[in-house]
Amino acid sequence: MATFDLNSLNTVLDEPAQPETGVDFSGKSLKLDTAKDAQQIVDAINKCPNLQYLALTGNTLGVTAAHAISKALESHPELKIARFSDMFTGRMKTEIPPALSALGDGMIAAGARLAVLDLSDNAFGPIGVEGLAKLLQSDVCSDLEELRLNNNGLGITGGKLLARALSSRKRRLRVFIAGRNRLENDGATALAKVFQEMGSLEEIAMPQNGIYHVGITALSEAFKHNPALNHLNLNDNTIGAKGAEAIAGALPRLKNLKSINFGDCLLKSRGARALAKAFKGNSLLLESLDLSHNEIGREACMELVDAITEQPDSQERLSRIVLAGNSLGNAANKKSLKDKLGASAELSDGEGSDDEYVTEPEEEDDTDESEDEDEDSEEAGSADSSPEDIRDIDTVIDVKEISLDDSGREDIQSDVERFLKDPSVKHLNSLGDRAAELIDAHLQMIRDPDAMTEAYAQAVLCASGLSSRSAAATALAMQLYPLFIARAKRQMALANSLLPGLGLIKWENKDYKIRWDLPGCYSILANVLDEAYFPAGLRDTLRFFITSKLPTLPTEIELAIKKHPTLYTNK
């Protein structure tokens, strides 16, 4: 007998129809580092006379390859759909912004007008939004209808940056997807203000974002201004009773709402009753409602079911009502619920007895005190973080303690370590004419590859910072740069070590301190940036961050950079 995957079918039905012509490299698992690697995609784009869509999902894209694809996109103003989800697996997070920016530049140069932009499952975090900002603020996204940013690890900061980019002009989004991003209250509140201005949203999905009733209340106000809303998914946030009351206040204005997913939202009986009251008598034409695993008591469940089945056509209209994981009582109670809901009822997870989840008395665990405790927990834990399941992809800058084998090299290590800990001309001179050789030998004894790369970066910067005061320091820095590049076991660690050292991103180790003179570091960098040994991807990444951060850098550093245009302009 033939079988089919219901989840796959639902996914297909939910996706908008694909235009007839375009280029699709989805799921090919291509590793695209260089322009040569990207040539097959470039050729396909160039050969497509009417590029309505471009799908690169499931490949991994580097900065140089992104520039090559961007160049090809410049000839296609007709592009409408960009599916760039799951496109940076294995990339360091500092590679992603310039790659995104490059793709955006190609579409901007073409004068394209996107309808759909999908960047889901790319763990770029807040820093990635910087690469997107120019695109989102450009005319390319002026007619954008769908923005999909699911599972990007945005955090609070990323949510705020996204809201700022979207608020740059009037938007008419129909679909906004941003689940699993740890937006929390502040990120959700920032986006709520943008939603309120839009007034055009038909689908909002923000599950698993750590949002409590404060953020839910802000979103509820925004919902009131989007009367066409028909799909609302806030699964696995902490709506609670207060949040439910805020949503209940918005429901009378949402006459088109057909699907609600508030599963795992700690509604409890009080929250469920608030929703039931709003459902009843407001002529809502719900088709699907998921309130599973909310610690709702038996009587409150009955009130909910009574409210949504009040209208005579309810059994024909309702397609899926999920109450599993609440206190539904015994078999008789469940039968009563099933009789009212008909085939739409989903009352069990398939585990446990009919009496599972029963807690008596119903209302004891639904007090304001318990909700206040939830708020305290929220405040204690509110900080930007990426979802645990994408931490493997989102390369986090990690400073490990460097452990050295001191046997037989006490004198040499003492001089080298003294210079690296306190870079001064005096300490540099103590190393003599073989400074580069001694530092290289010292650093190669570090066993951890990424820690070794970080140590080389710091050695380069220590020497570079002294370049304005010492010719020997300039010579040393010029000798150490190619060693730094050559000794790196993983290319992705190069930018992760240089960017914080140059003051372009924050180092995640709070004890990390810049102990070198940054203007000198930029002067040396300008001299080596276009050398043949310098990786093109690293060069593009550095230029991207220098260009984007230039207006916010301290004056003395900004002036030093502007003396060397090669640092922020492509030749």
Coordinates of C-alpha atoms in Angstrom, one line a residue:
M1 CA 0.0 0.0 0.0
A2 CA 1.3 3.4 -0.9
T3 CA 2.3 5.7 2.0
F4 CA 2.9 9.4 2.3
D5 CA 4.5 11.9 4.8
L6 CA 1.8 14.2 6.2
N7 CA 4.4 16.7 7.4
S8 CA 5.9 16.9 4.0
L9 CA 2.5 17.4 2.5
N10 CA 1.7 20.2 4.9
T11 CA 5.0 21.9 4.1
V12 CA 4.3 21.7 0.4
L13 CA 0.8 23.1 0.9
D14 CA 2.1 26.0 3.1
E15 CA 4.7 27.1 0.6
P16 CA 3.7 29.6 -2.0
A17 CA 3.7 28.4 -5.6
Q18 CA 7.2 28.5 -7.3
P19 CA 7.4 30.7 -10.4
E20 CA 8.1 28.8 -13.6
T21 CA 11.6 30.0 -14.4
G22 CA 14.6 30.3 -12.2
V23 CA 17.7 28.6 -10.8
D24 CA 17.5 26.0 -8.1
F25 CA 20.6 24.5 -6.4
S26 CA 18.7 23.4 -3.3
G27 CA 20.1 20.5 -1.3
K28 CA 23.2 19.9 -3.4
S29 CA 25.6 20.3 -0.4
L30 CA 28.1 22.3 -2.4
K31 CA 31.0 23.9 -0.6
L32 CA 31.5 27.2 -2.4
D33 CA 34.6 29.0 -1.3
T34 CA 36.1 30.6 -4.5
A35 CA 34.7 32.1 -7.6
K36 CA 35.7 28.9 -9.4
D37 CA 33.6 26.9 -7.0
A38 CA 30.6 29.1 -7.7
Q39 CA 31.0 29.1 -11.5
Q40 CA 28.3 26.4 -12.1
I41 CA 25.8 28.6 -10.3
V42 CA 27.0 31.8 -12.1
D43 CA 26.7 30.0 -15.4
A44 CA 23.1 28.8 -14.6
I45 CA 22.1 32.4 -13.6
N46 CA 23.6 33.9 -16.7
K47 CA 21.9 31.3 -18.9
C48 CA 18.4 32.0 -17.4
P49 CA 16.6 34.6 -19.4
N50 CA 13.9 35.2 -16.8
L51 CA 15.3 34.6 -13.3
Q52 CA 12.1 34.7 -11.2
Y53 CA 13.6 32.7 -8.3
L54 CA 17.1 31.7 -7.0
A55 CA 17.3 28.9 -4.5
L56 CA 20.6 28.1 -2.8
T57 CA 19.3 26.3 0.2
G58 CA 21.5 23.6 1.7
N59 CA 24.9 24.7 0.3
T60 CA 27.6 26.5 2.1
L61 CA 28.7 29.9 0.7
G62 CA 31.9 31.8 1.3
V63 CA 32.6 35.5 0.8
T64 CA 34.5 35.2 -2.5
A65 CA 31.9 32.8 -4.0
A66 CA 29.1 35.2 -2.9
H67 CA 30.8 38.1 -4.7
A68 CA 30.9 36.0 -7.9
I69 CA 27.2 35.1 -7.6
S70 CA 26.4 38.8 -6.8
K71 CA 28.0 39.9 -10.1
A72 CA 25.8 37.5 -12.0
L73 CA 22.7 38.8 -10.2
E74 CA 23.4 42.3 -11.4
S75 CA 21.8 41.4 -14.8
H76 CA 18.5 40.2 -13.4
P77 CA 16.1 42.9 -12.2
E78 CA 13.2 40.4 -12.6
L79 CA 14.2 38.4 -9.5
K80 CA 11.3 37.9 -7.1
I81 CA 12.1 35.1 -4.8
A82 CA 15.4 34.5 -3.0
R83 CA 15.6 31.3 -1.0
F84 CA 18.9 31.4 1.0
S85 CA 18.1 29.2 4.0
D86 CA 20.7 26.8 5.5
M87 CA 23.4 28.4 3.4
F88 CA 26.3 28.9 5.8
T89 CA 26.9 25.6 7.5
G90 CA 30.5 25.4 8.8
R91 CA 31.2 29.1 8.2
M92 CA 32.5 31.3 10.9
K93 CA 30.0 33.9 11.8
T94 CA 32.2 36.7 10.6
E95 CA 32.1 35.4 7.1
I96 CA 28.3 35.6 6.9
P97 CA 27.7 39.4 7.0
P98 CA 30.0 40.2 4.1
A99 CA 28.6 37.3 2.1
L100 CA 25.0 38.4 2.7
S101 CA 26.0 42.0 1.9
A102 CA 27.6 40.9 -1.4
L103 CA 24.4 39.1 -2.5
G104 CA 22.4 42.1 -1.5
D105 CA 24.6 44.4 -3.5
G106 CA 24.0 42.3 -6.6
M107 CA 20.3 42.6 -6.3
I108 CA 20.5 46.3 -5.5
A109 CA 22.6 46.9 -8.6
A110 CA 20.1 45.0 -10.7
G111 CA 17.2 47.0 -9.4
A112 CA 15.3 43.8 -8.4
R113 CA 12.1 43.9 -6.4
L114 CA 11.9 40.9 -4.1
A115 CA 8.6 39.4 -2.9
V116 CA 10.1 36.6 -0.8
L117 CA 13.3 36.5 1.2
D118 CA 14.1 33.4 3.1
L119 CA 17.2 33.2 5.3
S120 CA 16.0 30.7 7.8
D121 CA 18.4 28.2 9.5
N122 CA 21.5 30.4 9.1
A123 CA 23.1 30.9 12.5
F124 CA 24.3 34.4 11.9
G125 CA 23.1 36.0 15.1
P126 CA 22.9 39.8 15.6
I127 CA 26.1 40.3 13.5
G128 CA 24.3 38.9 10.5
V129 CA 21.6 41.5 10.6
E130 CA 24.3 44.1 9.9
G131 CA 25.0 42.3 6.6
L132 CA 21.3 42.3 5.8
A133 CA 20.5 45.9 6.9
K134 CA 21.5 47.6 3.6
L135 CA 19.4 45.1 1.6
L136 CA 16.3 45.4 3.9
Q137 CA 16.5 49.2 3.7
S138 CA 16.9 49.3 -0.1
D139 CA 14.3 49.4 -2.8
V140 CA 14.9 45.7 -3.4
C141 CA 12.7 45.0 -0.3
S142 CA 10.3 47.9 -0.8
D143 CA 7.6 45.4 -2.1
L144 CA 8.6 42.5 0.1
E145 CA 5.7 40.3 1.1
E146 CA 7.4 37.4 3.0
L147 CA 10.4 37.6 5.3
R148 CA 11.5 34.3 6.8
L149 CA 14.1 34.4 9.5
N150 CA 13.5 31.2 11.4
N151 CA 16.3 29.8 13.6
N152 CA 18.9 32.5 13.1
G153 CA 20.0 33.1 16.7
L154 CA 19.1 36.8 16.5
G155 CA 18.8 37.4 20.2
I156 CA 17.5 40.7 21.6
T157 CA 20.2 42.8 19.8
G158 CA 19.4 41.2 16.5
G159 CA 15.7 41.7 17.0
K160 CA 16.3 45.4 17.6
L161 CA 18.6 45.8 14.6
L162 CA 16.0 44.0 12.5
A163 CA 13.2 46.3 13.7
R164 CA 15.4 49.3 12.9
A165 CA 16.1 48.1 9.4
L166 CA 12.4 47.3 8.7
S167 CA 11.2 50.7 10.1
S168 CA 13.3 52.6 7.6
R169 CA 10.3 52.7 5.2
K170 CA 6.6 51.8 5.1
R171 CA 6.3 48.0 4.8
R172 CA 3.4 45.8 3.5
L173 CA 4.6 42.4 4.7
R174 CA 2.1 39.6 4.6
V175 CA 4.2 36.9 6.2
F176 CA 6.8 37.3 9.0
I177 CA 8.5 34.2 10.3
A178 CA 11.1 34.5 13.1
G179 CA 10.9 31.4 15.4
R180 CA 13.7 30.1 17.6
N181 CA 15.6 33.4 17.9
R182 CA 15.6 34.2 21.6
L183 CA 14.1 37.6 20.9
E184 CA 12.7 37.9 24.4
N185 CA 10.6 40.8 25.5
D186 CA 12.8 43.6 24.2
G187 CA 13.2 42.1 20.8
A188 CA 9.6 41.3 20.5
T189 CA 8.5 44.8 21.6
A190 CA 10.8 46.4 19.1
L191 CA 9.3 44.3 16.3
A192 CA 5.8 44.9 17.6
K193 CA 6.1 48.6 16.8
V194 CA 7.0 47.8 13.2
F195 CA 4.1 45.4 12.9
Q196 CA 1.7 48.1 14.1
E197 CA 2.9 50.4 11.4
M198 CA 2.6 47.7 8.7
G199 CA -1.1 46.8 9.2
S200 CA -0.8 44.2 6.4
L201 CA 0.3 41.0 8.1
E202 CA -1.6 37.8 7.4
E203 CA 0.8 35.4 9.1
I204 CA 3.0 35.8 12.2
A205 CA 5.1 32.9 13.5
M206 CA 7.4 33.6 16.5
P207 CA 7.6 30.4 18.4
Q208 CA 10.4 29.6 20.9
N209 CA 11.6 33.1 21.6
G210 CA 11.5 33.4 25.3
I211 CA 8.8 36.1 25.2
Y212 CA 6.9 36.7 28.5
H213 CA 3.6 38.7 29.0
V214 CA 5.3 42.1 28.6
G215 CA 6.4 41.2 25.0
I216 CA 3.1 39.4 24.4
T217 CA 1.2 42.5 25.4
A218 CA 3.2 44.7 23.0
L219 CA 2.6 42.2 20.2
S220 CA -1.1 42.0 21.0
E221 CA -1.4 45.8 20.5
A222 CA 0.2 45.3 17.1
F223 CA -2.2 42.5 16.2
K224 CA -5.1 44.9 16.6
H225 CA -3.7 46.9 13.7
N226 CA -3.4 43.9 11.4
P227 CA -7.1 42.9 10.8
A228 CA -6.2 40.5 8.0
L229 CA -4.2 38.2 10.3
N230 CA -5.2 34.6 9.8
H231 CA -2.3 32.5 11.1
L232 CA -0.7 33.2 14.5
N233 CA 2.0 31.0 16.1
L234 CA 3.5 31.9 19.5
N235 CA 4.2 28.3 20.5
D236 CA 6.6 27.7 23.4
N237 CA 6.7 31.3 24.7
T238 CA 5.5 32.1 28.2
I239 CA 2.2 33.8 27.5
G240 CA 0.7 33.1 30.9
A241 CA -2.6 34.5 32.2
K242 CA -1.6 38.2 31.7
G243 CA -0.5 37.6 28.1
A244 CA -3.6 35.6 27.4
E245 CA -5.7 38.5 28.6
A246 CA -3.8 40.9 26.3
I247 CA -4.4 38.6 23.4
A248 CA -8.0 38.2 24.3
G249 CA -8.3 42.0 24.0
A250 CA -7.1 41.9 20.4
L251 CA -9.2 38.9 19.2
P252 CA -12.4 40.8 18.6
R253 CA -10.6 42.8 15.9
L254 CA -9.2 39.7 14.2
K255 CA -12.2 38.4 12.4
N256 CA -10.1 36.6 9.8
L257 CA -8.1 34.5 12.3
K258 CA -8.3 30.9 11.3
S259 CA -5.2 29.3 13.0
I260 CA -3.8 29.8 16.5
N261 CA -0.9 27.9 18.0
F262 CA -0.3 28.7 21.7
G263 CA 1.0 25.3 22.6
D264 CA 3.5 25.1 25.6
C265 CA 2.8 28.7 26.6
L266 CA 1.9 28.1 30.3
L267 CA -1.6 29.5 29.9
K268 CA -3.0 27.6 32.8
S269 CA -6.7 27.8 33.6
R270 CA -6.9 31.5 34.0
G271 CA -5.3 32.2 30.6
A272 CA -7.5 29.6 28.9
R273 CA -10.6 31.2 30.4
A274 CA -9.6 34.6 29.1
L275 CA -9.3 33.1 25.6
A276 CA -12.5 31.2 25.9
K277 CA -14.3 34.4 26.8
A278 CA -12.9 36.2 23.7
F279 CA -13.8 33.3 21.4
K280 CA -17.3 33.2 22.6
G281 CA -19.6 35.7 21.0
N282 CA -17.0 37.2 18.7
S283 CA -17.9 35.3 15.6
L284 CA -14.3 34.0 15.1
L285 CA -14.2 31.4 12.4
L286 CA -11.3 29.4 13.8
E287 CA -10.3 26.2 12.0
S288 CA -7.2 25.2 13.9
L289 CA -6.3 25.7 17.6
D290 CA -3.3 24.3 19.5
L291 CA -3.4 24.8 23.2
S292 CA -1.5 21.6 24.1
H293 CA 0.7 21.3 27.3
N294 CA -0.5 24.4 29.0
E295 CA -1.5 23.1 32.4
I296 CA -5.1 23.9 31.8
G297 CA -7.6 22.4 34.2
R298 CA -10.5 20.2 33.3
E299 CA -13.3 22.7 33.7
A300 CA -11.4 25.4 31.8
C301 CA -10.8 23.0 29.0
M302 CA -14.6 22.4 28.8
E303 CA -15.2 26.2 28.7
L304 CA -12.8 26.5 25.8
V305 CA -14.5 23.7 23.9
D306 CA -17.9 25.2 24.6
A307 CA -16.7 28.6 23.3
I308 CA -15.3 27.3 20.0
T309 CA -18.2 25.0 19.3
E310 CA -20.9 27.6 20.0
Q311 CA -21.6 28.2 16.3
P312 CA -23.7 25.5 14.5
D313 CA -21.1 24.9 11.7
S314 CA -18.2 24.3 14.2
Q315 CA -17.8 20.5 13.5
E316 CA -17.6 21.1 9.7
R317 CA -15.3 24.1 10.1
L318 CA -12.9 22.9 12.8
S319 CA -10.0 20.9 11.4
R320 CA -7.7 20.5 14.3
I321 CA -8.1 21.3 18.0
V322 CA -5.2 20.1 20.1
L323 CA -5.7 19.9 23.9
A324 CA -3.2 17.1 24.7
G325 CA -1.1 17.6 27.7
N326 CA -3.8 19.3 29.8
S327 CA -6.0 18.1 32.6
L328 CA -8.8 16.5 30.6
G329 CA -10.0 14.1 33.2
N330 CA -11.2 10.5 32.8
A331 CA -12.5 8.7 29.8
A332 CA -16.0 10.1 30.2
N333 CA -14.7 13.7 30.2
K334 CA -12.7 13.0 27.1
K335 CA -15.7 11.4 25.3
S336 CA -17.7 14.6 26.0
L337 CA -15.0 16.7 24.5
K338 CA -14.7 14.5 21.5
D339 CA -18.5 14.6 20.9
K340 CA -18.4 18.4 20.8
L341 CA -15.2 18.6 18.7
G342 CA -15.8 15.7 16.3
A343 CA -12.9 14.6 14.1
S344 CA -10.9 17.7 14.9
A345 CA -10.1 16.6 18.5
E346 CA -6.6 15.7 19.5
L347 CA -6.7 15.0 23.2
S348 CA -3.9 12.6 23.7
D349 CA -0.2 12.3 23.0
G350 CA -0.6 8.6 22.7
E351 CA 1.1 8.0 26.1
G352 CA -0.2 7.6 29.6
S353 CA -3.7 7.0 30.9
D354 CA -6.9 8.9 30.4
D355 CA -6.3 10.6 33.8
E356 CA -2.9 11.9 32.9
Y357 CA -2.0 15.5 33.8
V358 CA -4.9 15.9 36.2
T359 CA -4.0 18.4 39.0
E360 CA -6.5 19.3 41.7
P361 CA -7.6 21.8 42.7
E362 CA -7.5 23.4 39.3
E363 CA -6.8 27.0 40.2
E364 CA -4.1 26.6 43.0
D365 CA -1.2 26.7 40.6
D366 CA -2.5 29.7 38.6
T367 CA -1.9 32.6 41.0
D368 CA -0.3 36.0 40.3
E369 CA 2.5 34.9 42.6
S370 CA 3.6 32.1 40.3
E371 CA 3.5 34.4 37.4
D372 CA 5.7 37.0 39.2
E373 CA 8.2 34.2 39.9
D374 CA 8.2 33.6 36.1
E375 CA 9.0 37.2 35.5
D376 CA 11.9 37.1 38.0
S377 CA 13.2 34.0 36.2
E378 CA 12.9 35.9 32.9
E379 CA 14.8 38.9 34.1
A380 CA 17.6 36.8 35.5
G381 CA 18.0 34.9 32.2
S382 CA 17.4 37.6 29.6
A383 CA 20.5 37.9 27.5
D384 CA 21.4 37.4 23.8
S385 CA 21.9 33.8 23.0
S386 CA 21.7 31.5 20.0
P387 CA 19.5 28.4 20.0
E388 CA 21.4 25.3 21.4
D389 CA 20.7 23.3 18.3
I390 CA 22.5 25.8 16.0
R391 CA 25.6 26.3 18.2
D392 CA 27.4 23.8 16.1
I393 CA 26.9 26.0 13.0
D394 CA 27.4 29.4 14.7
T395 CA 31.1 29.5 15.2
V396 CA 31.5 31.3 18.5
I397 CA 34.7 33.1 19.1
D398 CA 36.4 31.1 21.9
V399 CA 39.5 32.2 23.8
K400 CA 41.1 29.2 25.3
E401 CA 43.8 29.4 28.0
I402 CA 47.1 28.8 26.3
S403 CA 49.2 26.2 28.0
L404 CA 52.9 26.0 27.1
D405 CA 55.6 23.4 27.7
D406 CA 58.3 25.4 29.4
S407 CA 61.0 22.7 29.5
G408 CA 64.3 23.8 28.1
R409 CA 63.2 27.2 26.8
E410 CA 62.8 29.3 30.0
D411 CA 65.0 32.2 28.8
I412 CA 63.6 32.5 25.3
Q413 CA 60.0 32.2 26.5
S414 CA 60.5 34.7 29.2
D415 CA 61.5 37.4 26.6
V416 CA 58.8 36.4 24.2
E417 CA 56.0 36.3 26.8
R418 CA 57.2 39.6 28.3
F419 CA 56.8 41.2 24.9
L420 CA 53.4 39.6 24.1
K421 CA 52.0 40.6 27.5
D422 CA 53.4 44.1 27.5
P423 CA 54.3 45.2 23.9
S424 CA 56.9 47.9 24.1
V425 CA 59.9 48.9 22.1
K426 CA 62.1 48.0 25.0
H427 CA 60.7 44.5 25.3
L428 CA 60.8 44.1 21.5
N429 CA 64.5 45.1 21.4
S430 CA 65.3 42.4 24.0
L431 CA 64.4 39.8 21.4
G432 CA 67.2 40.9 19.1
D433 CA 67.4 40.3 15.3
R434 CA 65.7 36.9 15.5
A435 CA 62.4 38.2 17.0
A436 CA 60.1 36.6 14.3
E437 CA 61.9 33.3 14.6
L438 CA 61.7 33.2 18.4
I439 CA 58.0 34.2 18.4
D440 CA 57.2 31.6 15.8
A441 CA 58.9 28.8 17.7
H442 CA 57.2 29.9 20.9
L443 CA 53.7 30.0 19.4
Q444 CA 54.0 26.7 17.6
M445 CA 54.1 24.9 20.9
I446 CA 50.5 25.7 21.6
R447 CA 48.6 22.5 21.1
D448 CA 45.1 23.8 20.4
P449 CA 44.8 25.0 16.8
D450 CA 42.4 27.8 17.3
A451 CA 44.2 29.0 20.4
M452 CA 47.5 29.0 18.4
T453 CA 45.8 31.1 15.6
E454 CA 44.6 33.6 18.3
A455 CA 48.1 33.8 19.7
Y456 CA 49.6 34.5 16.3
A457 CA 47.0 37.3 15.7
Q458 CA 47.9 38.9 19.0
A459 CA 51.6 38.7 18.3
V460 CA 51.0 40.4 14.9
L461 CA 49.0 43.1 16.5
C462 CA 51.5 43.6 19.3
A463 CA 54.2 44.3 16.7
S464 CA 51.9 46.3 14.4
G465 CA 50.9 48.6 17.2
L466 CA 54.6 49.7 17.6
S467 CA 55.2 50.4 13.9
S468 CA 54.9 54.1 14.2
R469 CA 57.7 54.2 16.8
S470 CA 60.0 51.4 15.6
A471 CA 61.3 50.3 12.3
A472 CA 62.1 46.9 13.9
A473 CA 58.4 46.6 14.9
T474 CA 57.3 47.3 11.3
A475 CA 59.7 44.6 9.9
L476 CA 58.6 42.1 12.6
A477 CA 54.9 42.7 11.8
M478 CA 55.5 42.2 8.1
Q479 CA 57.3 38.9 8.8
L480 CA 54.6 37.7 11.2
Y481 CA 51.6 38.3 9.0
P482 CA 52.4 35.5 6.5
L483 CA 53.3 33.2 9.4
F484 CA 50.0 34.0 11.0
I485 CA 48.2 33.0 7.8
A486 CA 50.3 29.9 7.1
R487 CA 50.1 28.5 10.6
A488 CA 46.3 28.6 10.8
K489 CA 44.9 25.1 10.8
R490 CA 41.4 26.4 10.1
Q491 CA 40.9 29.4 7.8
M492 CA 37.7 30.3 9.7
A493 CA 39.7 31.1 12.8
L494 CA 41.6 33.9 11.1
A495 CA 38.9 36.6 11.0
N496 CA 37.6 35.4 14.4
S497 CA 41.0 36.4 15.9
L498 CA 41.7 39.6 13.9
L499 CA 38.3 41.3 14.1
P500 CA 38.1 41.7 17.9
G501 CA 41.8 42.5 18.0
L502 CA 41.2 45.4 15.6
G503 CA 38.3 46.6 17.7
L504 CA 35.7 45.8 15.0
I505 CA 33.6 43.3 17.0
K506 CA 33.3 42.6 20.7
W507 CA 35.4 39.7 22.1
E508 CA 33.2 37.2 24.0
N509 CA 35.8 36.8 26.7
K510 CA 35.2 39.8 29.0
D511 CA 38.8 39.6 30.3
Y512 CA 40.2 40.3 26.8
K513 CA 41.9 43.7 26.5
I514 CA 43.4 45.4 23.5
R515 CA 47.0 46.2 24.6
W516 CA 48.3 47.5 21.3
D517 CA 48.0 50.8 19.4
L518 CA 45.2 50.4 16.8
P519 CA 46.2 53.1 14.3
G520 CA 49.5 51.3 13.8
C521 CA 47.7 48.0 13.4
Y522 CA 45.6 49.5 10.5
S523 CA 48.7 51.0 8.9
I524 CA 50.4 47.6 8.7
L525 CA 47.2 45.8 7.6
A526 CA 46.9 48.2 4.7
N527 CA 50.4 47.1 3.6
V528 CA 49.6 43.4 3.6
L529 CA 45.9 43.3 2.7
D530 CA 46.5 42.8 -1.0
E531 CA 49.5 40.5 -0.8
A532 CA 49.2 37.2 -2.7
Y533 CA 49.4 35.2 0.5
F534 CA 46.4 37.0 2.1
P535 CA 43.2 34.9 1.7
A536 CA 40.6 36.7 -0.5
G537 CA 37.8 35.7 1.9
L538 CA 39.6 37.2 4.9
R539 CA 40.3 40.3 2.9
D540 CA 36.6 40.7 1.9
T541 CA 35.5 40.1 5.5
L542 CA 37.9 42.7 6.9
R543 CA 36.9 45.3 4.3
F544 CA 33.2 44.7 5.0
F545 CA 33.6 45.2 8.8
I546 CA 35.9 48.2 8.4
T547 CA 33.5 49.9 6.0
S548 CA 30.4 49.3 8.1
K549 CA 32.0 50.2 11.4
L550 CA 34.0 53.2 10.2
P551 CA 31.5 55.9 11.2
T552 CA 31.3 54.6 14.8
L553 CA 35.1 54.1 15.4
P554 CA 37.0 56.5 17.6
T555 CA 38.3 59.6 15.7
E556 CA 42.0 58.7 15.8
I557 CA 41.3 55.2 14.4
E558 CA 38.9 56.6 11.8
L559 CA 41.6 59.1 10.6
A560 CA 44.2 56.3 10.5
I561 CA 42.0 54.1 8.3
K562 CA 41.1 57.0 6.0
K563 CA 44.8 57.4 5.2
H564 CA 44.6 53.9 3.6
P565 CA 41.6 53.6 1.2
T566 CA 42.6 50.1 0.4
L567 CA 41.2 49.1 3.8
Y568 CA 37.6 50.1 2.9
T569 CA 37.3 50.1 -0.9
N570 CA 37.7 47.2 -3.3
K571 CA 40.3 47.6 -6.0

